[in-house]
N, CA, C and O of each residue as an XYZ file, in Angstrom:
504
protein
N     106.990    109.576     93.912
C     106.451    109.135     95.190
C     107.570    109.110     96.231
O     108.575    108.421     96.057
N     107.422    109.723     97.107
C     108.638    110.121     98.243
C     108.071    108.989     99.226
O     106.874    108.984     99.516
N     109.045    107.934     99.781
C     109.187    107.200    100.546
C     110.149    107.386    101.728
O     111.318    107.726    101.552
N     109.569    107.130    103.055
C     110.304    107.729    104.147
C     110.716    106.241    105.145
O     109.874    105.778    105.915
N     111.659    105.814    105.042
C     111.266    104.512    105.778
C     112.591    104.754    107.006
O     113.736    105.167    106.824
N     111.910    104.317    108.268
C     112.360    104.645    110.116
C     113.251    103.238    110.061
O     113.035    102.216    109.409
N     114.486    103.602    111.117
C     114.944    102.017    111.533
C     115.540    102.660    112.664
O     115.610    103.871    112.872
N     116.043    101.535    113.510
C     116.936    101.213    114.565
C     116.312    101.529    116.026
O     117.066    101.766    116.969
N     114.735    101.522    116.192
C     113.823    102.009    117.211
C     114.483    100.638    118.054
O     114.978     99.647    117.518
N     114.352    100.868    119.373
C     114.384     99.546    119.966
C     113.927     99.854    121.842
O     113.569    100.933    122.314
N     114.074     98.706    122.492
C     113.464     98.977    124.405
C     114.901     99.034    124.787
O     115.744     98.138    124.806
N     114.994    100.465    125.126
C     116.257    100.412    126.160
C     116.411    100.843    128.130
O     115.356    101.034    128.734
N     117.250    100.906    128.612
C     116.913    101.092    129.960
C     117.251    102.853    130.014
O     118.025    103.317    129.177
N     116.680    103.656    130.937
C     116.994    105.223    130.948
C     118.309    105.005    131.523
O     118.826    104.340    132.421
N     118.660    105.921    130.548
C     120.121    106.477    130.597
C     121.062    105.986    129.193
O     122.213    106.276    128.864
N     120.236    105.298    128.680
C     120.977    104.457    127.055
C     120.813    105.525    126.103
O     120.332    106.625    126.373
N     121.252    105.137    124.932
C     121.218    105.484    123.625
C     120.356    104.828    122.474
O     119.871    103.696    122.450
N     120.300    105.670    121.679
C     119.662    104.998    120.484
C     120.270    105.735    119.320
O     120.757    106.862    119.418
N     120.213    105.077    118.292
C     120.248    106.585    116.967
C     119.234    105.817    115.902
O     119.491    104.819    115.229
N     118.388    106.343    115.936
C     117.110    106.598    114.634
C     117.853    106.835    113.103
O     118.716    107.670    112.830
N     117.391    106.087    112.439
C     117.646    106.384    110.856
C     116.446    106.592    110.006
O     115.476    105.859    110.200
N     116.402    107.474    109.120
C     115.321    107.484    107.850
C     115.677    107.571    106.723
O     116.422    108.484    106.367
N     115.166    106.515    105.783
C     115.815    106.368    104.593
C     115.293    107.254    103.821
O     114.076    107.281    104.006
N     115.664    108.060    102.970
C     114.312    108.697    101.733
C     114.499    108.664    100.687
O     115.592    109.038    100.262
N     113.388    108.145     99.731
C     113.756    108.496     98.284
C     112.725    108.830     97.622
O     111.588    109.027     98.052
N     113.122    108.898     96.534
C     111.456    109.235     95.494
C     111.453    110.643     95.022
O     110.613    110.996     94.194
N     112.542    111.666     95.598
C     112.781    112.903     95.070
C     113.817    113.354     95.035
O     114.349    113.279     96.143
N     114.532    113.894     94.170
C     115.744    114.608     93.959
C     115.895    115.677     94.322
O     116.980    116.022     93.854
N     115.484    116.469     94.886
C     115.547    117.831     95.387
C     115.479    117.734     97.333
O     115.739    118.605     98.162
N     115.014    116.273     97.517
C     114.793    116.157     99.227
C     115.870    116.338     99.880
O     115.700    116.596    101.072
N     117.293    116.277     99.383
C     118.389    117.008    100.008
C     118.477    118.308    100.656
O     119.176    118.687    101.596
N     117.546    118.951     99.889
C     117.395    120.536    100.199
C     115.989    120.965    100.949
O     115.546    122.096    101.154
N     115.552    119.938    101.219
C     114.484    119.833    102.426
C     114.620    120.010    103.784
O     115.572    119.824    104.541
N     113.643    120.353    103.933
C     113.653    120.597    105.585
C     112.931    119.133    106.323
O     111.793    118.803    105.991
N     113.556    118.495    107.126
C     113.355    116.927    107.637
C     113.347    117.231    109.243
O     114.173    117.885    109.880
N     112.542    116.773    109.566
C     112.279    116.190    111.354
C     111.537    114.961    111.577
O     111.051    114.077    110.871
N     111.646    115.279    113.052
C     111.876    113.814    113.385
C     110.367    114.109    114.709
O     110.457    114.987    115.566
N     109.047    113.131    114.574
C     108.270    113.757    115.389
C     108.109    112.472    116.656
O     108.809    111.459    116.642
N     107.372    112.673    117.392
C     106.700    111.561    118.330
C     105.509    111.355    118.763
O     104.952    112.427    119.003
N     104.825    110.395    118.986
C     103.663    110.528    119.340
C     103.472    109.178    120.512
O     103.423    108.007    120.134
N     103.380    109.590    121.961
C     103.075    108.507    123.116
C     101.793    108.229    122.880
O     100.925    108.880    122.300
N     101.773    107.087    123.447
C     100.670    106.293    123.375
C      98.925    107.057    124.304
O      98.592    106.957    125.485
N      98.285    107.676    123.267
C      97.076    108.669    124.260
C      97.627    110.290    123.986
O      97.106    111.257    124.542
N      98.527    110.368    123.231
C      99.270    111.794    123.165
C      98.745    112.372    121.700
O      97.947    111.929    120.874
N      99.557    113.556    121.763
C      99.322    113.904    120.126
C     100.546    114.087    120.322
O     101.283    114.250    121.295
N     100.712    113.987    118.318
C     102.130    113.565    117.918
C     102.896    115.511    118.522
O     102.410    116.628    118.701
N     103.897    115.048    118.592
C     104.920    116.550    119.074
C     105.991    116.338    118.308
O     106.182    115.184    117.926
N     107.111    117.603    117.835
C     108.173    118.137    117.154
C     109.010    117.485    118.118
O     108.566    117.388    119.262
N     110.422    116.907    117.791
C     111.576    116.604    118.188
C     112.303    117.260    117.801
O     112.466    118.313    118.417
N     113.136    116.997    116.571
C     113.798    118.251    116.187
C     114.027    118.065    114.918
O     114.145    116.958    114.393
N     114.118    119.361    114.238
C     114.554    119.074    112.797
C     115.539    120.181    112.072
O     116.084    121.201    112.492
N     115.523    119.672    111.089
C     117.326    120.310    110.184
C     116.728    120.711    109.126
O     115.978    119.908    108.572
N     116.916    122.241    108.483
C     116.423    122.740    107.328
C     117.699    122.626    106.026
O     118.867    122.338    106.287
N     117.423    122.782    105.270
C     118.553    122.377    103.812
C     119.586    123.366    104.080
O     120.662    123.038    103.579
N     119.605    124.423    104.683
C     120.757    124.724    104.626
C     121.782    124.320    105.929
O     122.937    124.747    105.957
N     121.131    123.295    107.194
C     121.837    122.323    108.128
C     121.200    123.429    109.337
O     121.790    123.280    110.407
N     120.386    124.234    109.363
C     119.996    125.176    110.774
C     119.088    123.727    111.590
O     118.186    123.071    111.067
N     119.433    123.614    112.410
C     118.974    122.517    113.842
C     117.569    123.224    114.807
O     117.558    124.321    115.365
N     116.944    122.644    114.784
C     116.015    123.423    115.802
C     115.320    122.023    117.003
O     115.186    121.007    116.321
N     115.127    121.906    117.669
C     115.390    121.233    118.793
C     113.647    121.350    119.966
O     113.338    122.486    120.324
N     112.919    120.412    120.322
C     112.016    120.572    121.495
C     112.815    121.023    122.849
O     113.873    120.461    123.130
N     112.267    122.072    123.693
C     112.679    121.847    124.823
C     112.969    120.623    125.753
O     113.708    120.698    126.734
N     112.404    119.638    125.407
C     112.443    118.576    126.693
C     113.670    117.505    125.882
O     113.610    116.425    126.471
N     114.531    117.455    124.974
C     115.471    116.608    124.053
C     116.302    117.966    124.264
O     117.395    117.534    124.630
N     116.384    119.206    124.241
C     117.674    120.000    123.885
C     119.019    119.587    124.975
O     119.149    119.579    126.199
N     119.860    119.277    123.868
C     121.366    118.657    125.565
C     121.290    117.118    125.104
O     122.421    116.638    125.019
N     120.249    116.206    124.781
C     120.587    114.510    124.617
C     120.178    114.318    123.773
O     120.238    113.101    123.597
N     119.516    114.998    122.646
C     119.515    114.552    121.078
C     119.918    115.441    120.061
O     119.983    116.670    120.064
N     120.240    114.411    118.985
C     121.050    115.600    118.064
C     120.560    114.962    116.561
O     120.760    113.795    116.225
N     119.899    115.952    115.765
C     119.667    115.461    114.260
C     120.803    116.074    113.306
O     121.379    117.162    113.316
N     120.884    115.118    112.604
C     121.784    115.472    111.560
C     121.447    114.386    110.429
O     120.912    113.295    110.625
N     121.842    114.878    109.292
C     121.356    114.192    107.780
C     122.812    114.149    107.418
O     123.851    114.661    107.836
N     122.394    113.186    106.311
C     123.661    112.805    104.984
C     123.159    112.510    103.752
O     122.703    111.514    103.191
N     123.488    114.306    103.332
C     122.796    114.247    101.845
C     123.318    113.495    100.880
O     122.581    113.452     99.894
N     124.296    112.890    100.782
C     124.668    111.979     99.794
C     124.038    110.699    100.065
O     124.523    109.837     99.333
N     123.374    110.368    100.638
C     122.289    109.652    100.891
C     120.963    109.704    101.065
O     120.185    108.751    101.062
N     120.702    110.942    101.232
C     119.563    111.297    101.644
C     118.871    110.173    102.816
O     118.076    109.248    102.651
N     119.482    110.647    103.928
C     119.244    109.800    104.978
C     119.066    110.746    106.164
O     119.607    111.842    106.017
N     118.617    110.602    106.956
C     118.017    111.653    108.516
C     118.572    110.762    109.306
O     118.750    109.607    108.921
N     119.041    111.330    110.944
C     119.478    110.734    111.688
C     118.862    111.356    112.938
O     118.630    112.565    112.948
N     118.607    110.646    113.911
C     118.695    111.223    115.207
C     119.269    110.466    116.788
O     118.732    109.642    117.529
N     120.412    111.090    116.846
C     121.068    110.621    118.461
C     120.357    110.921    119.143
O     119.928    112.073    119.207
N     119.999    109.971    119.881
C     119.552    109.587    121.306
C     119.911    109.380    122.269
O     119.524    108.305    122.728
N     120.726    110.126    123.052
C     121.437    110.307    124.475
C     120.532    110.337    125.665
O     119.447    110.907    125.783
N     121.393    109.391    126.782
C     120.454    109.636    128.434
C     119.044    109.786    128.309
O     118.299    110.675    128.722
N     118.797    108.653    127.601
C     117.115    108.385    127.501
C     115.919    108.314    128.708
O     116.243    107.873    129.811
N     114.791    108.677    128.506
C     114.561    108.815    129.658
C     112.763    108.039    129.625
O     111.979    108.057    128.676
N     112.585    107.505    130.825
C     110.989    106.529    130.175
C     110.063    107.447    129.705
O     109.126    107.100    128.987
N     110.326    109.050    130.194
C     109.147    109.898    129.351
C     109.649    110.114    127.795
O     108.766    110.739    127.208
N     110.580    109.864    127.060
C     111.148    109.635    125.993
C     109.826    108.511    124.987
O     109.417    108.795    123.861
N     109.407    107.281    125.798
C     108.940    106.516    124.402
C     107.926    106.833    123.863
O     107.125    107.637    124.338
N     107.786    106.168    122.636
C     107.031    106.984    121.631
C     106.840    105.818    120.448
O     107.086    104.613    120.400
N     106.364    106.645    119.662
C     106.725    106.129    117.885
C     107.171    107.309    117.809
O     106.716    108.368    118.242
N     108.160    107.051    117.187
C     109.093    108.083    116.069
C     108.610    107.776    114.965
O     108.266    106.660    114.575
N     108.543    109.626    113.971
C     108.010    109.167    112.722
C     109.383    110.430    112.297
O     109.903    111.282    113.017
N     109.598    110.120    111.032
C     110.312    111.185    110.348
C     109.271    111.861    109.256
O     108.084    111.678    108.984
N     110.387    112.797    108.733
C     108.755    113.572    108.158
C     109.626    114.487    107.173
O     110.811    114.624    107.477
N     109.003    115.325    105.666
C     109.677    116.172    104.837
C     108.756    117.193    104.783
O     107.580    116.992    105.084
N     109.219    118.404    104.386
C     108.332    119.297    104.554
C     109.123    120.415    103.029
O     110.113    121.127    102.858
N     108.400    120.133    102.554
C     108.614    120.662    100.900
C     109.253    122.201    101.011
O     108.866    122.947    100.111
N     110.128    122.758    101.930
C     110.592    123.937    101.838
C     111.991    123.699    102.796
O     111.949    122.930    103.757
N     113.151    124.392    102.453
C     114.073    124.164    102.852
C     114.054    124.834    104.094
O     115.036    124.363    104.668
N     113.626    125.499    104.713
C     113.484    125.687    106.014
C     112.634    125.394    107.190
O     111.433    125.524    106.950
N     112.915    125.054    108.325
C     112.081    124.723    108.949
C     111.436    125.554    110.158
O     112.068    125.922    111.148
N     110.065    125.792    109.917
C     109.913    126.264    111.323
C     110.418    126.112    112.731
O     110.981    125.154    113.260
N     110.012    127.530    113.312
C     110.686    127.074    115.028
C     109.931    125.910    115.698
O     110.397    124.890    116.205
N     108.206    126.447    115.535
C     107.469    125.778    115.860
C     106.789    124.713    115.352
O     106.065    124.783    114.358
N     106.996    123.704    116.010
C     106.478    122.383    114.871
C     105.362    122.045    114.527
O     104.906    121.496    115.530
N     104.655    122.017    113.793
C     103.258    121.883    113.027
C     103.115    120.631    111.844
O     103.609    120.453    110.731
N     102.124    119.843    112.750
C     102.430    118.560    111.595
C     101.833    118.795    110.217
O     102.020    118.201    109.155
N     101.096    119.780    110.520
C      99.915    120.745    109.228
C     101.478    120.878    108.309
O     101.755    119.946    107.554
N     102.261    121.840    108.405
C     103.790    121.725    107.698
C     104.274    120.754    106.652
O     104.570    121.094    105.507
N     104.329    119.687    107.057
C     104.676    118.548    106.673
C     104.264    117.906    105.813
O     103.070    117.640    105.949
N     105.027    117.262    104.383
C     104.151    117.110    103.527
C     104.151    115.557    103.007
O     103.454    115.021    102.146
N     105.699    114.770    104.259
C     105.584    113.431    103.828
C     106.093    113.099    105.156
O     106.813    113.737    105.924
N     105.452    111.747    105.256
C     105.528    110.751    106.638
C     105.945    109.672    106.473
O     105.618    109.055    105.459
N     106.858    109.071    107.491
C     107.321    107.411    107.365
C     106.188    107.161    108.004
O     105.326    107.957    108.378
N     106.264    105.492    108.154
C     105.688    104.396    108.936
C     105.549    104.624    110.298
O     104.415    104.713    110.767
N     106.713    104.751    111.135
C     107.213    105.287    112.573
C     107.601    104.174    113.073
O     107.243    103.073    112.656
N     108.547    104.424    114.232
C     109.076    103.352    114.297
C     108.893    103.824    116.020
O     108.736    104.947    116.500
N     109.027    101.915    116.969
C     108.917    102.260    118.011
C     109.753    102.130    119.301
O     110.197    101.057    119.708
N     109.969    103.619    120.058
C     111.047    103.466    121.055
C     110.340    103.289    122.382
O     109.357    103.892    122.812
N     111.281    102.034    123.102
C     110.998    102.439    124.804
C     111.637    102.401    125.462
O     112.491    101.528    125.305
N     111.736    103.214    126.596
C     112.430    103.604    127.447
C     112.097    102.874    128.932
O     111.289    103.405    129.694
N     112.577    101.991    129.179
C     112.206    101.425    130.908
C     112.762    101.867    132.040
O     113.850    101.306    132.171
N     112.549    102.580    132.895
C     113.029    102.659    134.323
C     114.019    101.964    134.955
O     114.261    102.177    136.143
């Protein structure tokens, strides 16, 4: 059973930081997974942020490319995402997510995806 659990969401003012964590466990091979990081505003459908395939290739939304950055630590099996110059169209729930193949599409498709955290929630104030 693969468990995905979100931390460090919090209300910040635009122009702050954040960095997102996801814990994972429950599989031994999720190192070599392909992991992103999605969002979903409140009335929205959820959208791709960005994600890192097992062999470390980065792929990125247009509207985050330049102030966020994912990166993992497979000796932990942990996901990360920096959050630079935040902006109030930024909040969301963040969810992290695994997708049972070491690569990740360009285009993000939650259909893809084959495990979900909780989500955790960011805001961004003016």
């Amino acid at each position: 059973q693969v468990q995905l659990v979100e931390s460090g969401g919090d209300s910040v003012q635009a122009g702050g930081s954040l960095r997102l964590s996801c814990a994972a466990s429950g599989y031994t091979t999720l190192r070599y997974y392909c992991m992103a990081w999605f969002r979903q505003a409140s009335g929205k459908e959820r959208e791709g942020v960005a994600a890192i395939g097992g062999d470390g290739t980065t792929t990125y939304a247009d509207s985050v490319k330049g102030r966020f950055t994912i990166a993992r630590d497979n000796a932990k099996t942990t996901l990360y995402l920096q959050m630079d110059s935040l902006k109030p169209d930024d909040t969301a729930m963040y969810y992290c997510a695994v997708r049972r193949n070491w690569y990740c599409k360009v285009l993000f498709d939650i259909d893809d995806y084959n495990y979900w955290g909780q989500g955790i929630q960011v805001t961004v104030s003016s």
